[in-house]
Tab-separated table of C-alpha atoms in Angstrom:
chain	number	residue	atom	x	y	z
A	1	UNK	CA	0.000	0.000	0.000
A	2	UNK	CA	1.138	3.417	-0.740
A	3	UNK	CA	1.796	5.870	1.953
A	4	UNK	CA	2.141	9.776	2.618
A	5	UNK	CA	5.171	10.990	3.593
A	6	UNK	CA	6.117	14.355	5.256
A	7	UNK	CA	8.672	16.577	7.043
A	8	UNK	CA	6.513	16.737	9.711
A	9	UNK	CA	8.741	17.679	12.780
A	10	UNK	CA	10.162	20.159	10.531
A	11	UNK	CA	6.849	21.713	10.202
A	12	UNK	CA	6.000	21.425	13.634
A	13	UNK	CA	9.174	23.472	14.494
A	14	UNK	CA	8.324	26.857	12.288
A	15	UNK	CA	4.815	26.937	14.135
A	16	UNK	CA	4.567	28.959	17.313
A	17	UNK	CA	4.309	26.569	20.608
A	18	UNK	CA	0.694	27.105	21.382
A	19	UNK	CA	0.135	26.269	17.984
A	20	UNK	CA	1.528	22.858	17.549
A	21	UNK	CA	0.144	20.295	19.848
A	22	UNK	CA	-3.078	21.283	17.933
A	23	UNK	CA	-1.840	21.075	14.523
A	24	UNK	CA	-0.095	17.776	15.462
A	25	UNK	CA	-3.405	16.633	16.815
A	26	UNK	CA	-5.209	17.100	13.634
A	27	UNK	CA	-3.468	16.860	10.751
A	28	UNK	CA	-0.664	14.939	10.522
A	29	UNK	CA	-2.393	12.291	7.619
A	30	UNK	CA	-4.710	14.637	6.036
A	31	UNK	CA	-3.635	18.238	6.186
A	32	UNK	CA	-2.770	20.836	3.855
A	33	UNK	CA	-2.441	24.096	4.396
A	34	UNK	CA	-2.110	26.312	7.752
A	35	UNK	CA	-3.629	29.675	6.984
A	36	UNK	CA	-2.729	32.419	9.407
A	37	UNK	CA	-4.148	36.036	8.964
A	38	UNK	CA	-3.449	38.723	12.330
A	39	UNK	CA	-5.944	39.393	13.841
A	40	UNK	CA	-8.477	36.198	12.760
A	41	UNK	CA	-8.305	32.288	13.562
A	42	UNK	CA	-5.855	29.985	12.386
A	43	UNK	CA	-7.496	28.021	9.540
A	44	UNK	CA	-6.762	24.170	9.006
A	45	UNK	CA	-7.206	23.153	5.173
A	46	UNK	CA	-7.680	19.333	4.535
A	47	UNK	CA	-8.684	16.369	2.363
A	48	UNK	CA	-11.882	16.514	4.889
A	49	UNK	CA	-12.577	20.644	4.463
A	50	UNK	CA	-11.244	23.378	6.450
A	51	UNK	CA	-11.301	23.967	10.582
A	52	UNK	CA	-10.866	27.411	12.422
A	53	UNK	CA	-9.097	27.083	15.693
A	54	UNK	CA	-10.063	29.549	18.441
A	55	UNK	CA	-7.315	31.762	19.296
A	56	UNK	CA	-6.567	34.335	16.926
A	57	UNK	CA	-3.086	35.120	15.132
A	58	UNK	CA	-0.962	37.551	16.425
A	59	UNK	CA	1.765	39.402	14.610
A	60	UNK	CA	4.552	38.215	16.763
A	61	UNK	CA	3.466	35.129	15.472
A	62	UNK	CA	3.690	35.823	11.769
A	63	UNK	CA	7.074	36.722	12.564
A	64	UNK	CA	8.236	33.701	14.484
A	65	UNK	CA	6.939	31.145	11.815
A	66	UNK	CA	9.687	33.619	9.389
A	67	UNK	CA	12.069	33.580	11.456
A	68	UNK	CA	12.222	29.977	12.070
A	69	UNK	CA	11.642	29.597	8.391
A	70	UNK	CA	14.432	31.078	7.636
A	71	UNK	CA	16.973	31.049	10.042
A	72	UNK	CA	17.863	27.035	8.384
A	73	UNK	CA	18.251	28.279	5.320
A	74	UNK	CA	19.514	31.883	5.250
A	75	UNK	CA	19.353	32.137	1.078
A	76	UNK	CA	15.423	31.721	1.577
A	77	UNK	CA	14.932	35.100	2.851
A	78	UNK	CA	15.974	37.014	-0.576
A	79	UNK	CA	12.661	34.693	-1.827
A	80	UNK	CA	10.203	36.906	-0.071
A	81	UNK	CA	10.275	39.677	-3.111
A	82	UNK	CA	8.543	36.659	-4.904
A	83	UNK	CA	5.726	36.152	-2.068
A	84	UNK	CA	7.375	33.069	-0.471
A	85	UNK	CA	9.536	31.388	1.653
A	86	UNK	CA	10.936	27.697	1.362
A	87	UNK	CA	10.736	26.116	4.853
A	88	UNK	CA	12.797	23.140	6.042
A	89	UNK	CA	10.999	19.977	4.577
A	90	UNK	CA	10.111	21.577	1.450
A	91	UNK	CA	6.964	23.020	3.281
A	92	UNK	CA	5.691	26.301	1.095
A	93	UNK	CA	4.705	29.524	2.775
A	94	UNK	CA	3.420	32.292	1.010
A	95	UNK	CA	3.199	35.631	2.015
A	96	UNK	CA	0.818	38.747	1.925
A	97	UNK	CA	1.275	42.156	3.674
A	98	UNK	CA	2.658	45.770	2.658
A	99	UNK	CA	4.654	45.818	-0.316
A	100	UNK	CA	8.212	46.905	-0.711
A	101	UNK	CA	8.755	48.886	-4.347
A	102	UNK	CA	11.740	50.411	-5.156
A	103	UNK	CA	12.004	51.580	-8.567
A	104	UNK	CA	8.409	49.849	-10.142
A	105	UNK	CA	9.585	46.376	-8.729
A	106	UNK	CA	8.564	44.943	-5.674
A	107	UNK	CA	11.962	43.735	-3.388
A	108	UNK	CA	10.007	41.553	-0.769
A	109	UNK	CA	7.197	42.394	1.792
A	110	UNK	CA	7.458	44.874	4.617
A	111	UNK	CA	4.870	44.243	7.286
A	112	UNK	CA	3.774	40.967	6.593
A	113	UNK	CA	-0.462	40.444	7.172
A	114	UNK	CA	-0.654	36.624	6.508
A	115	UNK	CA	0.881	33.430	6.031
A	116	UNK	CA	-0.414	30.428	4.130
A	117	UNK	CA	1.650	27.101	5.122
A	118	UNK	CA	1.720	24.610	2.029
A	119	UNK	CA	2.833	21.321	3.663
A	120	UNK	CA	4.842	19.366	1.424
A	121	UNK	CA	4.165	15.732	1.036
A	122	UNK	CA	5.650	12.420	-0.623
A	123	UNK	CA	3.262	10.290	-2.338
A	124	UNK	CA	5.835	6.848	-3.807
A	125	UNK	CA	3.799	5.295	-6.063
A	126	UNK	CA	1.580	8.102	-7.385
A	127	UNK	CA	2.749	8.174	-10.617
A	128	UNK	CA	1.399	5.133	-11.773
A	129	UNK	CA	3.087	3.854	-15.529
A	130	UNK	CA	3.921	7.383	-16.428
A	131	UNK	CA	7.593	6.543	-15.360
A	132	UNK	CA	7.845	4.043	-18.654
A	133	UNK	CA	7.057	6.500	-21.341
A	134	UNK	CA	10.822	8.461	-22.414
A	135	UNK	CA	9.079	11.288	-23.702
A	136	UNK	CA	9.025	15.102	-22.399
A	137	UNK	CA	6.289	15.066	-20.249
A	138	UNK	CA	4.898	18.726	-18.915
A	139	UNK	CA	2.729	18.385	-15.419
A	140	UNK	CA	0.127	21.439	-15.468
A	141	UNK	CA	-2.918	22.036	-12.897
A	142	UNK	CA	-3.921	24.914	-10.841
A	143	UNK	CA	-1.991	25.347	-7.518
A	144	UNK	CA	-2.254	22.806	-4.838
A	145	UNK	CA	-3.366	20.493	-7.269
A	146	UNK	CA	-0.174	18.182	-6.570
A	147	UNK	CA	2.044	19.034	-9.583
A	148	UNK	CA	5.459	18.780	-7.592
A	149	UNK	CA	4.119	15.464	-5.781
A	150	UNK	CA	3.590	14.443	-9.123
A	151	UNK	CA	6.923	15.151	-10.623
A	152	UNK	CA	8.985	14.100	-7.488
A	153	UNK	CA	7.470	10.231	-7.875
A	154	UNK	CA	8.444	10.614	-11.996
A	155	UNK	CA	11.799	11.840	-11.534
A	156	UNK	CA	12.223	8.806	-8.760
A	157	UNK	CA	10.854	6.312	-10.781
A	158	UNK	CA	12.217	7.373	-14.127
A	159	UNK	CA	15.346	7.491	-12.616
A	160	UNK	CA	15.531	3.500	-12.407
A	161	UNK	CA	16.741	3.577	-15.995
A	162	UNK	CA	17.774	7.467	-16.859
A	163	UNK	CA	20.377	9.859	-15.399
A	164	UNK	CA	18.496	12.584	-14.284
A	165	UNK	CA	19.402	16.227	-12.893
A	166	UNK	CA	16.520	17.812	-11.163
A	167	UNK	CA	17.234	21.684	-10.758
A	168	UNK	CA	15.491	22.433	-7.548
A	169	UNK	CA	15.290	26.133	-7.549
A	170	UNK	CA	13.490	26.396	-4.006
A	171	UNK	CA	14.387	23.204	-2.102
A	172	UNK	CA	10.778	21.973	-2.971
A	173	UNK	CA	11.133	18.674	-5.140
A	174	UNK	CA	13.643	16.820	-2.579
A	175	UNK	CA	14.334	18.966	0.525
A	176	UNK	CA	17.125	18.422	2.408
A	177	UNK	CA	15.274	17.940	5.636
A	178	UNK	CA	12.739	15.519	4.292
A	179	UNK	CA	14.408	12.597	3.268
A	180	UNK	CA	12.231	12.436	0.668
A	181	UNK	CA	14.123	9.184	-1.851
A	182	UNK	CA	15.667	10.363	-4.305
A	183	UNK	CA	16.341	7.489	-6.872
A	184	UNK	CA	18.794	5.628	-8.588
A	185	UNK	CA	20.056	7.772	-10.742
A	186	UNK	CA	18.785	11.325	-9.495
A	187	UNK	CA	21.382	14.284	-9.001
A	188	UNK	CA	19.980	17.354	-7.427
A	189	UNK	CA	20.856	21.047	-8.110
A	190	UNK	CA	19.252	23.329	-5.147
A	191	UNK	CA	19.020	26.870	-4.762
A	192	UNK	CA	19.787	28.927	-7.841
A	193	UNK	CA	17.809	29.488	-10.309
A	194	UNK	CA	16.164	27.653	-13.055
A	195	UNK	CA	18.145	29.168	-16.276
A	196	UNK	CA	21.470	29.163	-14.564
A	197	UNK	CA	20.664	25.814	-13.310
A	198	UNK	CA	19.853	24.164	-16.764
A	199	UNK	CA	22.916	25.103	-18.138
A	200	UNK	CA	25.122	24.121	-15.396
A	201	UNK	CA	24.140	20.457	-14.925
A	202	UNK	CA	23.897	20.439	-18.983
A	203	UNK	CA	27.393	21.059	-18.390
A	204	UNK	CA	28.290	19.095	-15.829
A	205	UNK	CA	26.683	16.109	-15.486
A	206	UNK	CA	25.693	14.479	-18.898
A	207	UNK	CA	21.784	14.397	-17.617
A	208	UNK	CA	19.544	11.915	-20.258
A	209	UNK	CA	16.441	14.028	-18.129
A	210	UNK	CA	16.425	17.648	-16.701
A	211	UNK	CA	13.614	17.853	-14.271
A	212	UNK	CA	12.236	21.556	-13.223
A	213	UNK	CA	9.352	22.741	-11.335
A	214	UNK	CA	7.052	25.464	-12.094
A	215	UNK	CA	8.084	27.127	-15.433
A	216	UNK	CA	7.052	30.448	-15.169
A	217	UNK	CA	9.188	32.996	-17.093
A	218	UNK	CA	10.859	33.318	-20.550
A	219	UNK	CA	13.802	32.345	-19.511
A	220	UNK	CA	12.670	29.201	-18.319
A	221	UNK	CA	11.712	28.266	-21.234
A	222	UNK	CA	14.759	29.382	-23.269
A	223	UNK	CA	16.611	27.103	-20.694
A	224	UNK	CA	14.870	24.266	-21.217
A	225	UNK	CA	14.992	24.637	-25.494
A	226	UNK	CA	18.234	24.754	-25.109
A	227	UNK	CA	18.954	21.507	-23.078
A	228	UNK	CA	15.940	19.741	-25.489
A	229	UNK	CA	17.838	20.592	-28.792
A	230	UNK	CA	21.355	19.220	-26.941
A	231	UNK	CA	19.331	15.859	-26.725
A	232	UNK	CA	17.998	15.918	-23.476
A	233	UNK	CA	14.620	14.872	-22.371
A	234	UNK	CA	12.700	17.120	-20.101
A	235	UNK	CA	10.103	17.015	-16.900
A	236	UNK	CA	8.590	20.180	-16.110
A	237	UNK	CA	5.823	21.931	-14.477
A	238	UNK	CA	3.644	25.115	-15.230
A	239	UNK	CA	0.569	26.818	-13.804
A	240	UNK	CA	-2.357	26.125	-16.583
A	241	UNK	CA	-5.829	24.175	-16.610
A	242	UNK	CA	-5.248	22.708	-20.132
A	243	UNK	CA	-2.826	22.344	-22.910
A	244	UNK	CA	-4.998	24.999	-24.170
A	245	UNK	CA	-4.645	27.056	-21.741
A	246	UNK	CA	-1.116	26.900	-21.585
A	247	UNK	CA	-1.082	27.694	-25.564
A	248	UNK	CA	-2.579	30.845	-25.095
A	249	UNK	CA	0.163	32.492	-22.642
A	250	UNK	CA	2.460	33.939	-24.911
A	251	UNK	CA	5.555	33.294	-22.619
A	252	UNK	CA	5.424	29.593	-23.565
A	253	UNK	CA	4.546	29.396	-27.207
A	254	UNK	CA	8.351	28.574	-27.814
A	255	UNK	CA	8.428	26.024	-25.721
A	256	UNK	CA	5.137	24.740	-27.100
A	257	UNK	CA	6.218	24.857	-30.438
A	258	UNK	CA	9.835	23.523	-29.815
A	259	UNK	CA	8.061	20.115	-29.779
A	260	UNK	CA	9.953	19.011	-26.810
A	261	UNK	CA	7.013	18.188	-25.067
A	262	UNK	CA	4.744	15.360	-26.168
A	263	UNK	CA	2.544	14.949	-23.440
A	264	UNK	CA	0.966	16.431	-20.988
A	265	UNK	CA	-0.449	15.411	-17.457
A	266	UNK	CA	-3.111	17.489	-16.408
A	267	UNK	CA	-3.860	17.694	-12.900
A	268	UNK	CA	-7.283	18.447	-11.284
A	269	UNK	CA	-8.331	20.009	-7.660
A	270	UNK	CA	-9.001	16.479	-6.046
A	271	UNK	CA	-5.512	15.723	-6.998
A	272	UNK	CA	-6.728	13.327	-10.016
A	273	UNK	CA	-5.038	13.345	-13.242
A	274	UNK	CA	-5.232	12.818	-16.958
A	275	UNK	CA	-2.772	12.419	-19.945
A	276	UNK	CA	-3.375	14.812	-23.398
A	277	UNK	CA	-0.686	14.498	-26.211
A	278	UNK	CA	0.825	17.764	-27.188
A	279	UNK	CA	0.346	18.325	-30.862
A	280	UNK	CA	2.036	20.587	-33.471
């Protein structure tokens, strides 16, 4: 039988005390996301709805779940102009509050309002026979659908017969902290980004695969052209409800009509999925 894995001492150790006995209590199998907005209840988000607990969130502790955030991984902090901060165990928290611009681009988040906690889980087995196609295959679904989950069982699986580099720009598809397996054949890249990161283990390490999560910029995509047209295969993820969709952002139609890709699984909310060739 296949079962859940999670970081979940890691994630117990970001919360603030009074917080964790409860979230311990209640979630460990099933939840999903912490919510935590000063001022109002902490809301628990799971596979059996969403719970309010009593006591409402304070802005000391906002800051304590940052601080212990961050102070494991010091390079995670520079991540807040982008709304979010990596945890240890790959957990996800994203960020909402005053805005810091300087010169028409935001540089991170001032006085921060409210936190939303993304646990990160491990699901072996999930991908199912995807594993024993060698194609490109791009992962799309709206957020929290379980795109990285997804991916991380591919690249593990895949990796029983391919050389694969996963670049890992946030410590999300195999944190350090959640022993998370990694695979035969899996080397990991962590912490830069996803253009610089391409190129270097193109370099470096002779990949058959490059793995990425969440493409979401034009120089993702050039990245990712680049290794397909060396001769490597690709695993990626984006943001989009359909290959459709995806078609109609102009940022990817490159990557679209590179034909690197040649299928696509398309998550849904309930974490289902469903495979759609990617035609020319």
């Amino acid at each position: 039988m296949m079962r859940l894995k999670c970081a979940w001492r890691e994630l117990l150790g970001i919360l603030p005390t009074w917080l964790r006995a409860e979230v311990d209590r209640q979630g460990r199998d099933c939840l999903q996301e912490i919510r935590l907005r000063r001022g109002k209840p902490v809301v628990l988000v799971g596979a059996n709805g969403r719970r309010e607990l009593p006591r409402p969130t304070e802005q000391e502790d906002l800051q304590y779940v940052i601080n212990m955030a961050c102070r494991y991984s010091p390079w995670t902090a520079s991540t807040t102009a982008q709304g979010y901060i990596t945890a240890p165990g790959g957990h996800r928290i994203g960020i909402c509050g005053e805005a810091l611009i300087r010169n028409d681009e935001m540089k991170g988040i001032g006085t921060v309002t409210s936190l939303n906690i993304r646990i990160a889980r491990d699901f072996p087995g999930i991908c199912s026979n995807l594993w024993l196609h060698h194609e490109g295959i791009l992962i799309l679904g709206p957020p929290g659908s379980g795109k990285t989950t997804l991916l991380r069982d591919l690249i593990r699986q895949r990796s029983q017969r391919e050389t694969i580099s996963v670049v890992d720009e946030r410590g999300e598809i195999f944190p350090p902290a959640a022993d998370f397996p990694l695979g035969m054949n899996t080397d990991v890249l962590s912490g830069c980004r996803k253009r610089q990161g391409v190129l270097f283990v193109l370099r470096t390490m002779t990949p058959d695969c490059i793995a990425v999560d969440e493409i979401t910029a034009s120089e993702d995509c050039d990245a990712l052209i680049h290794a397909g047209w060396c001769g490597v295969s690709l695993l990626a993820t984006a943001h989009a409800c359909s290959v459709s969709d995806l078609r109609s952002r102009p940022v990817y139609s490159p990557l679209m009509k590179s034909g690197l890709f040649e299928m696509a699984v398309v998550m849904r909310k309930d974490k289902s999925w469903y495979t759609e060739r990617i035609m020319q």
